[in-house]
Coordinates of C-alpha atoms and ligand atoms in Angstrom, one line a residue:
X150 CA 26.9 6.7 -31.0
X151 CA 23.1 7.2 -30.7
X152 CA 20.7 7.4 -27.8
X153 CA 19.6 3.5 -28.1
X154 CA 23.6 2.6 -28.0
X155 CA 24.2 4.9 -24.8
X156 CA 21.1 3.3 -23.2
X157 CA 22.5 -0.3 -23.8
X158 CA 26.0 0.8 -22.7
X159 CA 24.5 1.8 -19.5
X160 CA 22.0 -1.2 -18.7
X161 CA 25.0 -3.4 -19.2
X162 CA 27.2 -1.4 -17.1
X163 CA 24.1 -1.4 -14.4
X164 CA 24.3 -5.1 -14.4
X165 CA 21.5 -6.4 -16.5
X166 CA 22.3 -8.7 -19.4
X167 CA 19.1 -10.4 -20.5
X168 CA 16.6 -8.7 -22.8
X169 CA 13.0 -10.7 -23.5
X170 CA 12.0 -8.9 -26.5
X171 CA 8.8 -8.2 -28.9
X172 CA 10.0 -4.9 -30.8
X173 CA 8.0 -3.1 -33.7
X174 CA 9.2 -0.1 -36.0
X175 CA 9.5 2.4 -33.2
X176 CA 12.3 -0.1 -31.2
X177 CA 14.4 -0.7 -34.3
X178 CA 17.2 1.5 -33.2
X179 CA 17.1 -0.3 -30.0
X180 CA 17.0 -3.6 -31.7
X181 CA 20.0 -2.5 -33.4
X182 CA 21.9 -1.2 -30.3
X183 CA 21.0 -4.7 -28.8
X184 CA 22.2 -6.5 -31.9
X185 CA 25.6 -4.5 -31.7
X186 CA 26.3 -4.8 -27.6
X187 CA 28.0 -8.3 -26.7
X188 CA 26.7 -7.6 -23.2
X189 CA 23.1 -8.2 -23.6
X190 CA 21.4 -11.3 -24.7
X191 CA 18.3 -11.1 -27.0
X192 CA 15.5 -13.3 -26.6
X193 CA 12.7 -13.1 -28.9
X194 CA 9.4 -14.2 -27.5
X195 CA 6.3 -14.2 -30.0
X196 CA 3.6 -12.4 -27.3
X197 CA 4.3 -9.8 -25.1
X198 CA 2.6 -12.0 -21.9
X199 CA 5.6 -14.2 -22.7
X200 CA 8.0 -11.3 -22.6
X201 CA 6.7 -10.1 -19.1
X202 CA 6.3 -13.6 -17.7
X203 CA 9.8 -14.5 -18.7
X204 CA 11.2 -11.4 -17.4
X205 CA 9.1 -12.2 -14.0
X206 CA 10.7 -15.9 -13.9
X207 CA 14.1 -14.1 -14.4
X208 CA 13.7 -11.7 -11.8
X209 CA 12.5 -14.1 -9.3
X210 CA 15.4 -16.2 -9.7
X211 CA 18.5 -14.0 -10.6
X212 CA 17.3 -11.3 -8.0
X213 CA 18.2 -8.6 -10.5
X214 CA 16.1 -7.2 -13.6
X215 CA 15.8 -8.5 -16.9
X216 CA 15.1 -5.9 -19.4
X217 CA 11.9 -6.1 -21.7
X218 CA 11.5 -4.6 -25.0
X219 CA 7.9 -3.7 -25.9
X220 CA 6.1 -1.8 -28.7
X221 CA 4.1 1.2 -27.8
X222 CA 1.0 1.1 -25.9
X223 CA -0.5 -1.9 -27.8
X224 CA 2.4 -4.1 -26.8
X225 CA 2.6 -2.9 -23.5
X226 CA -1.0 -3.7 -22.9
X227 CA -0.4 -7.0 -24.3
X228 CA 2.1 -7.7 -21.5
X229 CA 0.1 -6.4 -18.6
X230 CA -1.5 -9.6 -17.0
X231 CA 2.0 -11.0 -16.5
X232 CA 3.4 -7.8 -15.2
X233 CA 0.4 -7.8 -12.6
X234 CA 1.6 -10.9 -11.4
X235 CA 5.3 -9.6 -11.4
X236 CA 4.3 -6.7 -9.5
X237 CA 2.3 -9.0 -7.2
X238 CA 5.4 -11.0 -6.9
X239 CA 7.9 -8.0 -6.0
X240 CA 10.1 -9.0 -9.1
X241 CA 12.7 -6.4 -10.2
X242 CA 12.0 -5.8 -13.8
X243 CA 12.8 -3.1 -16.4
X244 CA 10.5 -2.4 -19.3
X245 CA 11.6 -0.7 -22.2
X246 CA 8.7 0.6 -24.4
X247 CA 9.1 2.5 -27.7
X248 CA 7.0 5.4 -28.4
X249 CA 6.7 7.4 -31.8
X250 CA 9.0 10.1 -32.2
X251 CA 8.0 13.2 -30.1
X252 CA 7.2 15.3 -33.1
X253 CA 5.2 12.6 -34.7
X254 CA 2.6 12.2 -31.7
X255 CA 0.4 15.2 -32.8
X256 CA -0.3 13.5 -36.3
X257 CA -2.2 10.9 -34.0
X258 CA -1.2 8.1 -36.6
X259 CA -2.7 4.4 -36.1
X260 CA -0.3 3.4 -33.4
X261 CA -0.5 6.4 -31.2
X262 CA -1.6 6.2 -27.8
X263 CA -1.1 7.2 -24.1
X264 CA 1.8 5.1 -23.5
X265 CA 2.5 6.5 -20.0
X266 CA -0.9 5.7 -19.0
X267 CA -0.8 2.0 -19.9
X268 CA 2.9 1.6 -18.2
X269 CA 1.1 3.6 -15.2
X270 CA -1.5 1.0 -14.6
X271 CA 1.4 -1.9 -13.6
X272 CA 4.5 0.0 -12.9
X273 CA 6.1 1.2 -9.7
X274 CA 8.2 3.7 -11.6
X275 CA 7.5 5.2 -15.0
X276 CA 9.5 7.8 -16.9
X277 CA 9.7 9.1 -20.4
X278 CA 13.2 10.0 -21.6
X279 CA 13.4 13.9 -22.6
X280 CA 16.2 14.0 -25.1
X281 CA 18.7 11.3 -26.7
X282 CA 21.3 12.0 -23.9
X283 CA 18.7 11.6 -21.1
X284 CA 18.0 8.4 -22.5
X285 CA 21.0 6.4 -20.9
X286 CA 20.5 8.7 -17.7
X287 CA 16.8 7.1 -17.4
X288 CA 18.0 3.7 -18.0
X289 CA 20.2 3.9 -15.2
X290 CA 17.6 5.3 -12.7
X291 CA 15.3 2.5 -14.1
X292 CA 17.4 -0.2 -13.1
X293 CA 18.1 1.4 -9.6
X294 CA 14.1 1.7 -9.3
X295 CA 13.7 -1.8 -10.0
X296 CA 15.9 -2.9 -7.3
X297 CA 14.4 -0.9 -4.6
X298 CA 12.7 -2.8 -1.6
X299 CA 12.0 -6.7 -2.8
X300 CA 11.7 -5.2 -6.1
X301 CA 9.7 -3.0 -8.5
X302 CA 8.5 -2.8 -11.8
X303 CA 10.4 0.2 -13.7
X304 CA 9.1 1.1 -16.9
X305 CA 11.2 3.7 -19.4
X306 CA 9.4 5.1 -22.3
X307 CA 11.8 5.8 -25.1
X308 CA 10.4 7.7 -28.1
X309 CA 12.3 6.9 -31.2
X310 CA 13.8 10.2 -31.7
X311 CA 15.5 9.8 -28.6
X312 CA 16.7 6.6 -29.8
X313 CA 18.1 7.6 -33.1
X314 CA 19.7 11.1 -32.2
X315 CA 23.3 11.5 -31.3
X316 CA 23.9 11.1 -27.5
X317 CA 27.2 12.3 -26.0
X318 CA 27.8 9.4 -23.4
X319 CA 26.2 6.9 -21.5
X320 CA 25.3 7.2 -17.7
X321 CA 27.3 6.0 -14.7
X322 CA 25.3 3.1 -13.0
X323 CA 23.4 4.3 -9.5
X324 CA 23.6 2.5 -6.1
X325 CA 20.6 0.1 -5.4
X326 CA 18.7 1.5 -2.5
X327 CA 19.3 -0.2 0.7
X328 CA 16.5 -2.4 2.4
X329 CA 15.1 -0.4 5.2
X330 CA 15.7 -2.2 8.6
X331 CA 12.9 -2.8 11.1
X332 CA 13.4 -1.0 14.4
X333 CA 14.9 -2.6 17.5
X334 CA 11.2 -1.7 19.4
X335 CA 9.5 -3.4 16.4
X336 CA 11.6 -6.6 17.2
X337 CA 10.9 -6.2 20.9
X338 CA 7.3 -5.8 20.6
X339 CA 7.1 -9.2 18.3
X340 CA 9.4 -10.8 20.6
X341 CA 7.0 -10.1 23.4
X342 CA 4.1 -11.4 21.8
X343 CA 5.9 -14.6 20.9
X344 CA 7.0 -15.0 24.7
X345 CA 3.5 -14.1 26.2
X346 CA 2.0 -17.5 25.9
X347 CA -0.6 -17.0 23.6
X348 CA -1.2 -19.0 20.4
X349 CA 0.7 -17.4 17.7
X350 CA 1.4 -17.6 14.1
X351 CA 4.4 -16.1 12.3
X352 CA 3.1 -15.5 8.8
X353 CA 5.8 -15.2 6.1
X354 CA 6.1 -13.8 2.6
X355 CA 8.4 -12.5 0.1
X356 CA 12.2 -13.0 0.4
X357 CA 11.3 -14.4 4.1
X358 CA 10.6 -17.5 2.1
X359 CA 13.9 -18.2 1.3
X360 CA 15.8 -21.0 3.1
X361 CA 18.0 -18.7 5.2
X362 CA 15.0 -16.9 6.4
X363 CA 12.8 -19.9 7.1
X364 CA 15.3 -21.5 8.9
X365 CA 15.6 -18.7 11.2
X366 CA 11.8 -18.8 11.7
X367 CA 12.0 -22.6 12.2
X368 CA 14.3 -21.6 15.3
X369 CA 11.7 -19.1 16.6
X370 CA 9.0 -21.9 16.4
X371 CA 11.4 -24.2 18.4
X372 CA 12.2 -21.8 21.0
X373 CA 8.3 -20.4 21.3
X374 CA 6.0 -23.2 19.8
X375 CA 4.9 -20.4 17.3
X376 CA 3.4 -22.0 14.0
X377 CA 5.1 -20.9 10.9
X378 CA 3.0 -20.0 8.1
X379 CA 3.4 -18.8 4.4
X380 CA 1.2 -16.5 2.4
X381 CA -1.1 -18.7 -0.1
X382 CA 0.6 -17.6 -3.5
X383 CA 4.5 -17.2 -2.9
X384 CA 6.8 -15.5 -5.6
X385 CA 9.6 -18.2 -4.6
X386 CA 9.6 -20.4 -1.8
X387 CA 12.6 -22.8 -0.9
X388 CA 11.2 -25.9 0.5
X389 CA 11.9 -29.7 0.4
X390 CA 14.0 -32.2 2.3
X391 CA 16.7 -30.5 4.7
X392 CA 14.8 -27.5 5.2
X393 CA 12.2 -26.2 7.5
X394 CA 8.9 -26.9 6.8
X395 CA 6.5 -24.0 6.5
X396 CA 2.7 -24.5 6.5
X397 CA 0.9 -22.8 3.4
X398 CA -2.3 -20.7 4.0
X399 CA -4.9 -22.4 2.4
X400 CA -6.7 -21.2 -0.8
X401 CA -10.6 -21.3 0.0
X402 CA -11.6 -18.8 2.6
X403 CA -13.5 -21.6 4.9
X404 CA -10.5 -23.3 5.0
X405 CA -8.3 -20.7 6.1
X406 CA -10.8 -20.0 8.9
X407 CA -10.5 -23.6 9.9
X408 CA -6.6 -23.5 9.5
X409 CA -6.3 -20.1 11.6
X410 CA -9.1 -20.9 14.6
X411 CA -7.7 -20.4 17.7
X412 CA -4.7 -18.3 16.7
X413 CA -4.6 -15.1 19.0
X414 CA -1.9 -13.1 17.6
X415 CA -0.2 -13.2 14.0
X416 CA 3.2 -11.6 13.5
X417 CA 3.6 -10.5 9.6
X418 CA 7.0 -10.8 8.0
X419 CA 7.0 -9.6 4.4
X420 CA 3.6 -10.2 3.7
X421 CA -0.2 -8.8 4.5
X422 CA -2.9 -10.2 6.8
X423 CA -4.8 -13.3 5.3
X424 CA -7.7 -11.9 3.1
X425 CA -10.1 -14.1 0.9
X426 CA -8.9 -14.2 -2.9
X427 CA -12.7 -13.5 -3.5
X428 CA -15.7 -12.1 -2.2
X429 CA -18.6 -14.8 -1.7
X430 CA -22.0 -14.0 -0.6
X431 CA -22.3 -14.8 3.0
X432 CA -18.7 -15.4 3.7
X433 CA -16.0 -13.6 5.4
X434 CA -13.3 -11.3 3.4
X435 CA -11.0 -10.5 6.2
X436 CA -9.5 -13.8 7.5
X437 CA -7.9 -13.1 10.5
X438 CA -9.7 -14.7 13.3
X439 CA -11.8 -12.3 15.7
X440 CA -9.7 -10.8 18.6
X441 CA -6.8 -11.8 17.1
X442 CA -4.1 -9.2 17.2
X443 CA -2.0 -8.6 14.3
X444 CA 1.4 -7.0 14.3
X445 CA 3.4 -6.2 11.0
X446 CA 7.1 -6.9 11.8
X447 CA 8.5 -6.1 8.7
X448 CA 6.6 -5.4 5.2
X449 CA 7.8 -7.0 2.2
X450 CA 10.3 -4.3 1.1
X451 CA 12.0 -4.2 4.2
X452 CA 15.2 -6.4 5.4
X453 CA 13.2 -9.5 6.4
X454 CA 16.2 -11.6 6.8
X455 CA 17.7 -9.0 9.2
X456 CA 14.5 -9.0 11.0
X457 CA 14.2 -12.5 11.5
X458 CA 17.9 -12.7 12.7
X459 CA 17.4 -10.0 15.4
X460 CA 14.1 -11.7 16.6
X461 CA 15.5 -15.0 16.9
X462 CA 18.3 -13.3 18.9
X463 CA 15.9 -11.5 20.9
X464 CA 14.4 -14.7 22.1
X465 CA 17.6 -16.5 22.5
X466 CA 16.4 -19.0 19.9
X467 CA 19.9 -20.5 19.0
X468 CA 18.8 -24.1 18.3
X469 CA 18.7 -25.0 14.5
X470 CA 15.1 -25.5 13.1
X471 CA 13.7 -28.7 12.7
X472 CA 14.0 -29.7 9.1
X473 CA 11.7 -31.7 6.6
X474 CA 13.2 -35.2 6.4
X475 CA 13.7 -36.9 3.0
X476 CA 10.6 -38.9 1.6
X477 CA 11.1 -42.7 2.7
X478 CA 11.6 -44.9 -0.1
X479 CA 8.3 -45.9 -2.1
X480 CA 7.4 -47.5 -5.3
X481 CA 6.6 -45.6 -8.5
X482 CA 2.9 -44.9 -8.6
X483 CA 0.3 -46.9 -10.4
X484 CA -3.0 -46.9 -12.0
X485 CA -4.8 -43.7 -12.6
X486 CA -2.8 -40.5 -13.6
X487 CA -4.2 -38.3 -10.7
X488 CA -2.2 -35.1 -9.4
X489 CA -1.1 -37.2 -6.3
X490 CA 0.5 -39.7 -8.6
X491 CA 2.3 -36.7 -10.6
X492 CA 3.3 -35.4 -7.2
X493 CA 5.0 -38.7 -6.3
X494 CA 6.7 -39.2 -9.4
X495 CA 8.1 -35.7 -8.9
X496 CA 9.2 -36.6 -5.3
X497 CA 10.9 -39.8 -6.6
X498 CA 12.6 -38.3 -9.5
X499 CA 13.1 -34.4 -9.2
X500 CA 16.8 -33.6 -8.9
X501 CA 18.2 -31.4 -6.1
X502 CA 17.7 -27.7 -6.7
X503 CA 15.2 -27.9 -9.2
X504 CA 12.8 -24.9 -9.9
X505 CA 9.1 -25.5 -10.2
X506 CA 6.9 -23.1 -11.9
X507 CA 3.5 -24.0 -10.5
X508 CA 0.1 -23.0 -12.6
X509 CA -1.2 -26.3 -11.8
X510 CA -4.7 -24.6 -10.7
X511 CA -7.0 -27.2 -9.2
X512 CA -3.9 -29.9 -9.8
X513 CA -1.1 -27.9 -8.3
X514 CA -2.5 -27.7 -4.7
X515 CA -2.6 -31.6 -4.1
X516 CA 1.0 -31.7 -5.8
X517 CA 2.4 -29.2 -3.6
X518 CA 1.6 -31.1 -0.5
X519 CA 2.9 -34.3 -1.8
X520 CA 6.1 -32.9 -2.9
X521 CA 7.3 -31.4 1.0
X522 CA 9.7 -34.3 1.3
X523 CA 11.3 -33.9 -2.5
X524 CA 15.0 -33.0 -2.6
X525 CA 15.3 -29.2 -1.9
X526 CA 13.8 -27.1 -4.4
X527 CA 12.4 -23.6 -5.5
X528 CA 8.5 -23.4 -5.9
X529 CA 7.4 -20.3 -7.9
X530 CA 3.8 -19.6 -7.6
X531 CA 0.9 -17.6 -9.3
X532 CA 1.2 -14.5 -7.3
X533 CA -1.3 -12.1 -8.8
X534 CA -3.9 -14.8 -10.2
X535 CA -3.9 -13.6 -13.7
X536 CA -3.7 -17.0 -15.3
X537 CA -1.2 -17.6 -18.4
X538 CA 1.8 -16.9 -16.1
X539 CA 3.3 -20.5 -15.6
X540 CA 5.1 -21.4 -19.2
X541 CA 6.6 -17.8 -19.6
X542 CA 7.9 -17.9 -16.1
X543 CA 9.2 -21.3 -16.3
X544 CA 11.3 -20.1 -19.4
X545 CA 12.7 -17.3 -17.6
X546 CA 13.5 -19.0 -14.7
X547 CA 15.6 -21.3 -16.9
X548 CA 17.1 -18.5 -18.5
X549 CA 18.2 -17.3 -15.1
X550 CA 19.4 -20.5 -13.6
X551 CA 20.5 -22.8 -16.9
X552 CA 22.3 -25.4 -14.8
X553 CA 19.1 -26.1 -12.6
X554 CA 16.3 -28.4 -14.0
X555 CA 13.0 -26.5 -14.4
X556 CA 9.5 -28.2 -14.2
X557 CA 6.4 -26.4 -15.3
X558 CA 3.3 -27.9 -13.7
X559 CA 1.0 -26.6 -16.1
X560 CA -2.9 -26.5 -16.3
X561 CA -4.3 -27.0 -19.8
X562 CA -6.7 -23.9 -19.8
X563 CA -4.1 -21.5 -18.2
X564 CA -1.4 -22.8 -20.7
X565 CA -3.4 -22.0 -23.4
X566 CA -3.0 -18.1 -22.7
X567 CA 1.0 -17.8 -23.3
X568 CA 1.8 -21.2 -25.0
X569 CA 4.0 -19.3 -27.4
X570 CA 6.5 -19.7 -24.7
X571 CA 7.1 -23.0 -26.1
X572 CA 8.6 -22.0 -29.0
X573 CA 11.0 -19.8 -27.3
X574 CA 12.1 -22.6 -24.8
X575 CA 12.8 -24.7 -27.9
X576 CA 14.8 -22.0 -29.8
X577 CA 16.9 -21.1 -26.4
X578 CA 17.0 -25.0 -25.7
X579 CA 15.9 -24.3 -22.2
X580 CA 16.2 -27.1 -19.8
X581 CA 12.1 -26.9 -19.1
X582 CA 10.0 -30.1 -18.4
X583 CA 6.5 -28.8 -19.1
X584 CA 3.8 -31.2 -17.9
X585 CA 0.2 -29.9 -19.2
X586 CA -2.3 -31.2 -16.7
X587 CA -5.1 -31.9 -19.3
X588 CA -8.4 -32.2 -17.8
X589 CA -10.1 -30.4 -20.7
X590 CA -11.8 -27.9 -18.3
X591 CA -11.9 -24.7 -16.5
X592 CA -12.4 -26.7 -13.4
X593 CA -11.8 -24.2 -10.7
X594 CA -14.5 -22.2 -12.4
X595 CA -17.0 -25.0 -12.1
X596 CA -16.1 -25.4 -8.3
X597 CA -16.5 -21.4 -8.1
X598 CA -19.7 -21.5 -10.1
X599 CA -21.3 -23.6 -7.2
X600 CA -19.4 -21.5 -4.6
X601 CA -20.8 -18.1 -5.4
X602 CA -24.3 -19.4 -5.6
X603 CA -24.9 -18.2 -9.2
X604 CA -28.1 -20.8 -9.2
X605 CA -28.7 -23.6 -11.6
X606 CA -26.6 -24.0 -14.6
X607 CA -27.6 -24.8 -18.3
X608 CA -25.6 -26.5 -20.8
X609 CA -24.9 -23.0 -22.0
X610 CA -23.6 -21.8 -18.6
X611 CA -21.4 -25.0 -18.6
X612 CA -19.9 -24.6 -22.2
X613 CA -18.2 -21.6 -21.0
X614 CA -16.5 -23.6 -18.5
X615 CA -15.7 -26.7 -20.8
X616 CA -12.3 -27.3 -22.9
X617 CA -13.6 -29.9 -25.4
X618 CA -15.2 -29.8 -28.4
X619 CA -12.5 -29.8 -29.9
X620 CA -10.3 -31.5 -27.9
X621 CA -6.7 -29.7 -27.6
X622 CA -4.0 -31.9 -28.7
X623 CA -0.8 -30.7 -26.5
X624 CA 1.6 -33.1 -28.3
X625 CA 1.1 -31.7 -31.8
X626 CA 0.9 -27.9 -30.4
X627 CA 4.3 -28.5 -28.6
X628 CA 6.0 -30.6 -31.5
X629 CA 4.7 -27.6 -33.7
X630 CA 6.9 -25.3 -31.9
X631 CA 9.7 -27.4 -31.8
X632 CA 9.2 -29.0 -28.2
X633 CA 9.4 -32.7 -28.4
X634 CA 6.3 -34.1 -26.7
X635 CA 4.6 -37.3 -25.1
X636 CA 1.2 -38.1 -23.8
X637 CA 0.9 -39.8 -20.4
X638 CA -2.5 -41.7 -19.6
X639 CA -1.6 -43.7 -16.7
X640 CA 0.7 -43.3 -13.5
X641 CA 3.3 -45.8 -14.9
X642 CA 3.7 -44.0 -18.2
X643 CA 3.7 -40.7 -16.8
X644 CA 6.8 -42.0 -14.2
X645 CA 8.4 -43.3 -17.2
X646 CA 8.4 -40.3 -19.4
X647 CA 9.0 -38.1 -16.3
X648 CA 12.0 -40.2 -15.5
X649 CA 13.4 -39.8 -19.1
X650 CA 12.9 -35.9 -18.9
X651 CA 15.0 -35.7 -15.5
X652 CA 17.9 -37.9 -17.2
X653 CA 18.2 -35.6 -20.2
X654 CA 18.6 -31.8 -20.8
X655 CA 16.5 -29.7 -23.0
X656 CA 12.9 -28.5 -23.5
X657 CA 10.3 -31.4 -23.6
X658 CA 6.3 -31.5 -23.0
X659 CA 4.4 -34.1 -21.3
X660 CA 0.8 -33.9 -22.0
X661 CA -1.1 -35.7 -19.0
X662 CA -4.3 -36.8 -19.1
X663 CA -5.3 -36.4 -15.5
X664 CA -8.2 -37.8 -13.7
X665 CA -9.2 -35.8 -10.9
X666 CA -11.3 -36.0 -7.4
X667 CA -12.9 -32.5 -7.0
X668 CA -13.0 -31.2 -3.6
Ligands
TPP1289 C1 -6.1 -13.3 -17.0 C2 -7.0 -14.1 -16.3 N1 -8.3 -14.6 -17.1 C3 -9.1 -15.2 -16.7 C4 -9.2 -15.6 -15.5 C5 -10.0 -16.3 -14.7 N2 -9.9 -17.6 -14.6 C6 -9.6 -18.1 -13.5 S1 -9.1 -19.7 -13.1 C7 -9.6 -19.9 -14.9 C8 -9.5 -21.3 -15.6 C9 -8.3 -22.1 -15.1 O1 -8.5 -23.3 -15.9 P1 -7.4 -24.2 -16.0 O2 -5.8 -23.5 -16.3 O3 -7.5 -25.5 -16.9 O4 -7.2 -25.1 -14.7 P2 -8.1 -25.9 -13.7 O5 -9.1 -24.8 -13.1 O6 -8.9 -27.0 -14.9 O7 -7.3 -26.6 -12.9 C10 -10.0 -18.9 -15.5 C11 -10.3 -18.6 -16.8 C12 -7.9 -15.3 -14.6 N3 -7.7 -15.8 -13.4 N4 -7.1 -14.5 -15.5

């Protein structure tokens, strides 16, 4: 057996079993090893940004890493924007990146690049194997490194000769690191703050937005009267009817300032203090109200569930959290196809335990609010702001949870970055319903243009934010990649098409020609 075969044995023994791949010549032994190992599923993606985004979606839902297979520095750099999002989501993920054979590097062949430098930019852990025998050992370390804290990006660089040379044995899987607990002192301090009568917000992020943790936060709210907020862009929020409703922090800084006005204390669990997404001339970057005290009770990598449990215990908060009621019966939406109408259709039609990948941009924020009474579901967001995440994320989530309906709420401009994900959805027959919200515009940038005070805009300025001339035909793009598609121009037609998508399994796409009212 060669190094690649031993690595695959080790990865499978360590509990990984899905590889999103876009390989090249330097990874051919790895491709062959995957082909010969029954424990690893191979999923071809036609761009590396799809590979990394799919691995992110998989890791968020499976709570264990997918493997990516990437080709040298160039392939890795194509994957980077979605790796950045995955890093911001604290997703466990293992990249295997091939490199030239060690003895070949000195000849500076065309694809030679500084692979470790590429890898270091958006990995938490990077290692190059030192020999064929070391490749498997490094693989075991990579999986354990990915499982540290809430989740990490681990990148293993595999020189081609280490993959093809004989290797003696595979490596033993390594134990996954325990999540660091929070001290009793920190819990007592937080309990003291929550009991001192001041206006307090419990701000949750990371795994603290899973159902069991939000329930505990809801108990604390019930016992103390504190508010419970979430970070603006969460990796995975479990919400909907029957669950405790967490208030999402707004996006624009002035809205956050309004939302937090009067808050005297913020207790952080699994996230950082609120800051503005961007700097704007004359506007605040740090969004903690003046004079407000901030306590980091638990960081994202600590055991946030145990922390909330200890906090509820310390406060004697034993009454169950109030839960979000199911939506009262209401008629299907009619008339203009607005984001709100889409949200209403979702609320009425989405099945229990659906997974929503939200890269809806300007359309997404309203839909999020409208669906708070929908059947219980998982909502996955654009954690790192690098667009092109949504379609790959929904693909990966569906691979992780094949029995759950996945809904990709997808803005058109962002969709164009990684639309190759549709082809893999068709090939793998994933149960994803993609809703392209087509406004033929980079709408958010039209808003930002005014907000940053960039001065009067010329037709040339606006041409950089406009997606017409030619209009993009999503039905043709989708069908060209094997995903059946329809177009909806009214709330009624959307509702009908979405109902049909919810009633059947397999990938499909609805191009929703949305009408928006801009804030
Ligand atoms: C990788 C990356 N490139 C560029 C941007 C800048 N950017 C932010 S939003 C946006 C346009 C979004 O347009 P669309 O997805 O159609 O959503 P809309 O604003 O129309 O709702 C762009 C280009 C980014 N955030 N990330």
